[in-house]
Coordinates of C-alpha atoms in Angstrom, one line a residue:
Chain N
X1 CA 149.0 89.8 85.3
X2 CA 146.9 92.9 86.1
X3 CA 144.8 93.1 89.6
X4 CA 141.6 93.9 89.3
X5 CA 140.1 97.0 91.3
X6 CA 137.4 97.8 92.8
X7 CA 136.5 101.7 93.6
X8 CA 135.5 102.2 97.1
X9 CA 131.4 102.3 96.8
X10 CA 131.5 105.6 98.1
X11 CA 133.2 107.5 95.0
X12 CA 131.9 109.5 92.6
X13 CA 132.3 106.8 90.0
X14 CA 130.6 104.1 91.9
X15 CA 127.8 106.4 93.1
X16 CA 126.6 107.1 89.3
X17 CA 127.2 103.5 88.3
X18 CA 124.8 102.1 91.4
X19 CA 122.2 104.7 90.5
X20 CA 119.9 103.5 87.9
X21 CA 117.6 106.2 87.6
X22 CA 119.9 109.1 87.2
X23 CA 118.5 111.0 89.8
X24 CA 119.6 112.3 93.0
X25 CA 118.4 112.1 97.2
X26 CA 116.7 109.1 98.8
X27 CA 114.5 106.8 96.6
X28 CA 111.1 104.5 97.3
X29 CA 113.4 101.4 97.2
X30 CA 115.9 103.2 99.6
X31 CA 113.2 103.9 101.6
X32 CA 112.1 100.4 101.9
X33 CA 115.0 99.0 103.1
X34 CA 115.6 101.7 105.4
X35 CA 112.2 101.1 106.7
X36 CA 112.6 97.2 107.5
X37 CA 115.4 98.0 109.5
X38 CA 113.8 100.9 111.6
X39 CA 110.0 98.9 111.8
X40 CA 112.3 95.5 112.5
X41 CA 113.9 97.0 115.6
X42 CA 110.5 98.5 117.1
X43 CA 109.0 95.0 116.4
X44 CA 111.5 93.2 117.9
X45 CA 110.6 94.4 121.3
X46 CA 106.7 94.9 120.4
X47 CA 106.4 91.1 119.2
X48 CA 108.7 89.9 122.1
X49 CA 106.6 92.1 124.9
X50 CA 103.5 90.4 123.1
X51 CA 104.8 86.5 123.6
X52 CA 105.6 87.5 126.8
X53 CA 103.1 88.6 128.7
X54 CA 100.3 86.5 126.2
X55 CA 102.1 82.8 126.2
X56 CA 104.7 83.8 129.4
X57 CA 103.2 85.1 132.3
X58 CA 100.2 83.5 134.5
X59 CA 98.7 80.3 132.7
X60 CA 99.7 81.5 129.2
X61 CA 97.8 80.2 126.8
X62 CA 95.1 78.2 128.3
X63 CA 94.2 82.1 130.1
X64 CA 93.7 83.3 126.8
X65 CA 89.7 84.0 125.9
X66 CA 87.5 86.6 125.3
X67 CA 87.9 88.0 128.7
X68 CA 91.2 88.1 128.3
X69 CA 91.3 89.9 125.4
X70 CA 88.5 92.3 127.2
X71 CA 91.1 93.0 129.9
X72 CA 93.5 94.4 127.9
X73 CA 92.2 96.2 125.3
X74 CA 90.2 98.0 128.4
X75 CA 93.0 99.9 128.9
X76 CA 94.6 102.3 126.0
X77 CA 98.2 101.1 126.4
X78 CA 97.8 97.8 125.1
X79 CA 94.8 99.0 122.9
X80 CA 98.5 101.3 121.1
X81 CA 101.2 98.4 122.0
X82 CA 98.3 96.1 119.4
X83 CA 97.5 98.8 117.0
X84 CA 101.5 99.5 116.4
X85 CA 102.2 95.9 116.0
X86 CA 99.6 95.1 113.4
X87 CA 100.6 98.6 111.6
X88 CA 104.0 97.9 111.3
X89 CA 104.3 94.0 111.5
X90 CA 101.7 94.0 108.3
X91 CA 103.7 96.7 106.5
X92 CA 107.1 95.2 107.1
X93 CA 105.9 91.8 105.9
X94 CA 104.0 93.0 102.7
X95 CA 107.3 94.6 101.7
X96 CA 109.2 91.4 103.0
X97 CA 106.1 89.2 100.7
X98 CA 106.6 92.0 98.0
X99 CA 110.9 91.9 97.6
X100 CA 110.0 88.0 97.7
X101 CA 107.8 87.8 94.9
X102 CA 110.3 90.3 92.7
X103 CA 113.0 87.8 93.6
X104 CA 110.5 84.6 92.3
X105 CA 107.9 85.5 90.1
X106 CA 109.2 85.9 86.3
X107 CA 106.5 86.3 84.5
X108 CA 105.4 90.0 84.5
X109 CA 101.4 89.9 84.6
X110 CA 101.4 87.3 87.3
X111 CA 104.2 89.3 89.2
X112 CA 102.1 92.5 88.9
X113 CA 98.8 90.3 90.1
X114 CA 100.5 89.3 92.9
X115 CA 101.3 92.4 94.0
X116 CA 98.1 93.4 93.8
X117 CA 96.5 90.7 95.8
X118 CA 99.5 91.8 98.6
X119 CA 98.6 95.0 98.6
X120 CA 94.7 94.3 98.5
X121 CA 95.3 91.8 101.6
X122 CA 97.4 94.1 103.5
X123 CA 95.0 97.2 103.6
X124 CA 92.2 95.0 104.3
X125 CA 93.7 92.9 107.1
X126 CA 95.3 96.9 108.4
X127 CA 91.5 97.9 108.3
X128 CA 89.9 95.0 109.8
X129 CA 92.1 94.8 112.8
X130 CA 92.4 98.7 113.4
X131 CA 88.3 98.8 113.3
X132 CA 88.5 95.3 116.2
X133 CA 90.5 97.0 118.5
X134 CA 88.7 100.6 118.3
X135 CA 85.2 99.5 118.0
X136 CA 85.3 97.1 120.4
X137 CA 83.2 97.0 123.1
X138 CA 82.5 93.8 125.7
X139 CA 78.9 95.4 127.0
X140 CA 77.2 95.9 123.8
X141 CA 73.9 96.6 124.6
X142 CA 70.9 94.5 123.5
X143 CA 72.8 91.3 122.8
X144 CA 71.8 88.3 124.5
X145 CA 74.5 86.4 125.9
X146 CA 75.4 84.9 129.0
X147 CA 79.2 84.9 128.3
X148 CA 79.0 88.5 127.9
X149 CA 77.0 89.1 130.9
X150 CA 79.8 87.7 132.9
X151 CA 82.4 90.3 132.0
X152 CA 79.9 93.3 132.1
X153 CA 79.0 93.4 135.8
X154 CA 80.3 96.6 136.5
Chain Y
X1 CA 138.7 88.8 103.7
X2 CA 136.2 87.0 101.6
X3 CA 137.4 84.0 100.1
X4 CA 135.7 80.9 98.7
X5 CA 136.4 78.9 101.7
X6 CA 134.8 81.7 104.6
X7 CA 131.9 82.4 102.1
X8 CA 131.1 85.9 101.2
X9 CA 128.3 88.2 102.9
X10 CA 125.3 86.4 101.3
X11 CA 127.3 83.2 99.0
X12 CA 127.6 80.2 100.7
X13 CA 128.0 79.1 104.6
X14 CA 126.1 81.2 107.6
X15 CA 125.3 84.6 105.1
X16 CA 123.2 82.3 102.9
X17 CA 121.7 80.3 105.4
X18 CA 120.6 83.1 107.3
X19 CA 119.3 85.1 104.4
X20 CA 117.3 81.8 103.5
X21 CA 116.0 81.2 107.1
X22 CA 115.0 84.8 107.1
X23 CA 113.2 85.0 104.2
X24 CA 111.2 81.2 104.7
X25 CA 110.4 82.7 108.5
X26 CA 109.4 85.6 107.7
X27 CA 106.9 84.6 104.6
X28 CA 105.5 82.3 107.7
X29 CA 104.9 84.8 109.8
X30 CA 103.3 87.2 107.6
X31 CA 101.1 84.7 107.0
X32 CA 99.9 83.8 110.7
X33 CA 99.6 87.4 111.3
X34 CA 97.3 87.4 108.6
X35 CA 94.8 84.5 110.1
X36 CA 96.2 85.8 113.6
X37 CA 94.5 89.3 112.8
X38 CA 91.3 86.9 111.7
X39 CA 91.1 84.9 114.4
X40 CA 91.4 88.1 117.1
X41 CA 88.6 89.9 115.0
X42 CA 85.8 87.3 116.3
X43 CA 85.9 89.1 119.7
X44 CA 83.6 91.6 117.8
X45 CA 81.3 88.5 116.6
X46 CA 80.4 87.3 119.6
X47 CA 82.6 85.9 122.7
X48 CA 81.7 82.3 122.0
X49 CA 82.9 82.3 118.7
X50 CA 86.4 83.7 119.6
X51 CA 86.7 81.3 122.8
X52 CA 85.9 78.1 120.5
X53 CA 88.3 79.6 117.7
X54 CA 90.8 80.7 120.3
X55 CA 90.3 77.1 121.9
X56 CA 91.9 75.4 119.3
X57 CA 95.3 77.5 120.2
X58 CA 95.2 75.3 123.4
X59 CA 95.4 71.6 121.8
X60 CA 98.2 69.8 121.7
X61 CA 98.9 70.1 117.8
X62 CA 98.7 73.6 117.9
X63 CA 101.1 73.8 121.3
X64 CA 103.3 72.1 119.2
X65 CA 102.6 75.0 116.5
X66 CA 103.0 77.9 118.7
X67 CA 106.7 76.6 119.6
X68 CA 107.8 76.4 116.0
X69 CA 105.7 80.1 115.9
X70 CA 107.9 81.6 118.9
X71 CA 111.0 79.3 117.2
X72 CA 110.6 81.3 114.0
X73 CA 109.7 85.2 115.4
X74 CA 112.8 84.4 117.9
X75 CA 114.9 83.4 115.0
X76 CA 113.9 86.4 112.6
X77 CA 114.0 89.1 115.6
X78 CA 117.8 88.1 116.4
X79 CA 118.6 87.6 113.0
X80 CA 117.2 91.1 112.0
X81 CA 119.2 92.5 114.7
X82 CA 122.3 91.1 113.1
X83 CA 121.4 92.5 109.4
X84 CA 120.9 95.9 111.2
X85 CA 124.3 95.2 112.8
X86 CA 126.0 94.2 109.7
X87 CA 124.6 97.3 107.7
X88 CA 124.9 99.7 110.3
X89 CA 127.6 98.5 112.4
X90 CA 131.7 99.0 111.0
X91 CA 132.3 96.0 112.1
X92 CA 129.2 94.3 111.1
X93 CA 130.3 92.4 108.1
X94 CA 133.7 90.9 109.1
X95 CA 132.1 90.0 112.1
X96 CA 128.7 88.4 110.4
X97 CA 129.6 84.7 110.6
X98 CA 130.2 85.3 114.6
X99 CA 127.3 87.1 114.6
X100 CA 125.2 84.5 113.2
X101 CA 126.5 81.8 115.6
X102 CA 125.8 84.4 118.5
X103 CA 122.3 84.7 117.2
X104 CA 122.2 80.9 117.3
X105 CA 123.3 80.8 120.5
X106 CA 120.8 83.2 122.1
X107 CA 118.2 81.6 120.1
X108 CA 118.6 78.3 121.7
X109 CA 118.8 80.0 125.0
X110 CA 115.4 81.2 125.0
X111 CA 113.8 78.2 123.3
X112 CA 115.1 76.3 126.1
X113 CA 113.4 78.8 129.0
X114 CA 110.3 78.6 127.0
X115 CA 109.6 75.1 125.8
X116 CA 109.6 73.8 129.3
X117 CA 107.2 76.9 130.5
X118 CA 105.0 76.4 127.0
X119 CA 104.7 72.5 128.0
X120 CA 103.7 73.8 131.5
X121 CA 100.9 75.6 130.4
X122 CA 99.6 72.8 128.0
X123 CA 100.0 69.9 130.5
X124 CA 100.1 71.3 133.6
X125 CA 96.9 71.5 136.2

């Protein structure tokens, strides 16, 4: 009776029978993975810092309104912290949502629409909340509300 | 060594059970961030429709709802800091089963600092 072996995955022979394109240098799926571990790790403390200080500190939730959310994208670092998370946290979990559905979904036109829909929902939500946190602006002008009058003293 | 009875990285025992935690976690999260990006873009609306939107966040169901939220972002965080370990770490994939059980661990130990606080906020004065 024979053992079977395996060849270390870093020899030639493995290296060309892994590669299923035939070429050479880093690839998009390559790429992905690296990119969920890198994105994972600045998420990690981005989410975390976010839980904290939103749900943690002070009276947590029941502090959270709209001047609350006034405060804090008044000032440019959390304005950054927010626009980071929602970059990478929607990126990392379309490509999360998108090795999911390759895994699942067999039949090709429904795979393929399902990607679509992903990617359609990601750039949109990416848009949307980039736009919120850039365009806006407690003190709007011209619009008649008392709740807004209360955070726009100054 | 992998045998049938440790389980290998991803077959069977703590490598499949992570892997499947991570993945059902994670499709949960993308999908909060999705209404959670929704929800934060009513500030531009006007501030009564976030505060009665946001409001909801305060009742009891959805307390109960933001602990299994923080359960499941603690959960993948620690977890994805053991896949990073495992795939970038020597080490990382003998030890993998130990560091699942250390990811448990640390996992329970900050559920149990912020249930307590979480139920503070909801109930307290």
């Amino acid at each position: 009776m024979t053992s079977t072996s395996i060849p270390q995955p870093s020899t030639r022979y493995s290296r060309s029978r892994y590669r299923r394109t035939g070429r050479s240098g880093p690839n998009f799926e390559m790429m992905s993975w690296l990119f969920m571990r890198l994105s994972g790790l600045v998420l990690v403390f981005l989410v975390i810092g976010h839980l904290f200080v939103n749900l943690w500190l002070g009276e947590g939730v029941k502090a959270i309104d709209f001047g609350f959310v006034a405060g804090k994208w008044a000032n440019p670092f959390w304005q950054v912290w927010d626009l980071l998370m929602l970059w990478l946290g929607m990126i990392h979990g379309a490509n999360g949502v998108r090795t999911i559905i390759s895994d699942y979904v067999e039949r090709p036109r429904l795979r393929q629409g399902l990607k679509y829909l992903l990617a359609a929902v990601t750039v949109v939500i990416i848009l949307l909340g980039t736009l919120v946190i850039f365009t806006f602006d407690p003190c709007l002008p011209g619009v008649d509300s008392q709740t807004m009058a209360k955070y726009c003293q100054a | 060594m992998a045998n049938a009875k440790s389980g290998t990285l991803y077959r069977g025992r703590e490598g499949m059970w992570s892997w499947v935690a991570h993945r059902i976690s994670g499709m949960l999260l993308f999908l909060f961030l999705i209404v959670h990006v929704l929800d934060t873009a009513l500030v531009t609306v006007s501030p009564e429709a976030y505060n009665v939107v946001i409001g909801h966040y305060k009742t009891v169901v959805f307390g109960l709802g933001e602990m299994g939220l923080v359960g499941a972002v603690l959960f993948h965080a620690l977890n994805g800091l053991r896949i990073i370990a495992v795939d970038f770490w020597s080490k990382g994939p003998a030890k993998q089963r130990a560091l699942f059980w250390g990811v448990v661990i640390v996992w329970a130990l900050m559920m149990l600092a912020f249930i307590p606080r979480h139920l503070m906020h909801m109930f307290g004065g």
